[in-house]
Amino acid sequence: MRVNRQRFRRAGLALGALLLLAVGAGYVVYREWRVPLLQRPVNEAIRRWFDDPAARDALATAFDAPCPGYPFLVPSSGFVGGLPWNAAYGPYNIFNPHPGIDIFGQSDLGTVPVRAAYDGWLTREADWVSSVIIRHDDPLNPGATIWTYYTHMANADGSADFIAAAFPPGARAVPVTRGQVIGYQGVYNGGPESRPVAMHVHFSIVKSDADGAYRNEAVFENTLDPSPYLGLTLNDADAPQFPLRCLPPP
Ligand SMILES: [Zn+2]
């Protein structure tokens, strides 16, 4: 009886130690690999763009006018859709895919123009360092209101922004026309403490609430696939081919 109890205690201790080890190892795996496990591998075109500057011309596109038959102008030049809408590549993942498109320019910081994608009314909230948002009558759904959002238009620490002087912080519903320069590509991503980003502009189409106010543009579900507005394959699920070429008119 006594022997059995001793064995039982020893087995219990061993089991407890094993459990502790397993939980510890599980935690380390979760902490170190949680995000990569959920992410798809990095898009090959993005790797080429950053690893081989000589390959950039073959990936870049400049759109001087909207694709024939489509309402929106591509708002900047460079590697258009380098990170497509709905992409689960880092820092995004399948639970939080990219809510817009990234356009990576090829020139100096603060010199690659960012243009209004469509006629509308531009707002820049008082505390927005590098972002503007434009309200539009939705050309694909007459009567509906959508917004286009543009961000990263400042230097890394936010001490200098590259937004056009006509749109100071607090600007509200300033009329703009398609193609009008609203700023220049930058690298601001929340300040010196934030993850650094390469120079680009992030562009997204944002849904509105019933009262017409824009929803939180950082939430994927609040955004729209930009492909039918721009006439380009920009949904990652549709496997965009770079450089992007205009789709046939709808
Ligand atoms: Zn982005």
XYZ file of C-alpha atoms and ligand atoms in Angstrom, residues 83 92 98 100-102 152 200 202-203, ligand 1:
11
model
C 0.917 45.017 -51.306
C -0.960 41.416 -41.961
C -4.415 44.418 -45.752
C -6.006 48.828 -48.877
C -3.272 48.876 -51.509
C 0.285 50.151 -51.148
C 2.048 57.734 -44.687
C 4.810 54.561 -50.140
C -1.436 53.436 -48.551
C -4.753 53.899 -50.358
Zn -0.971 49.589 -46.772
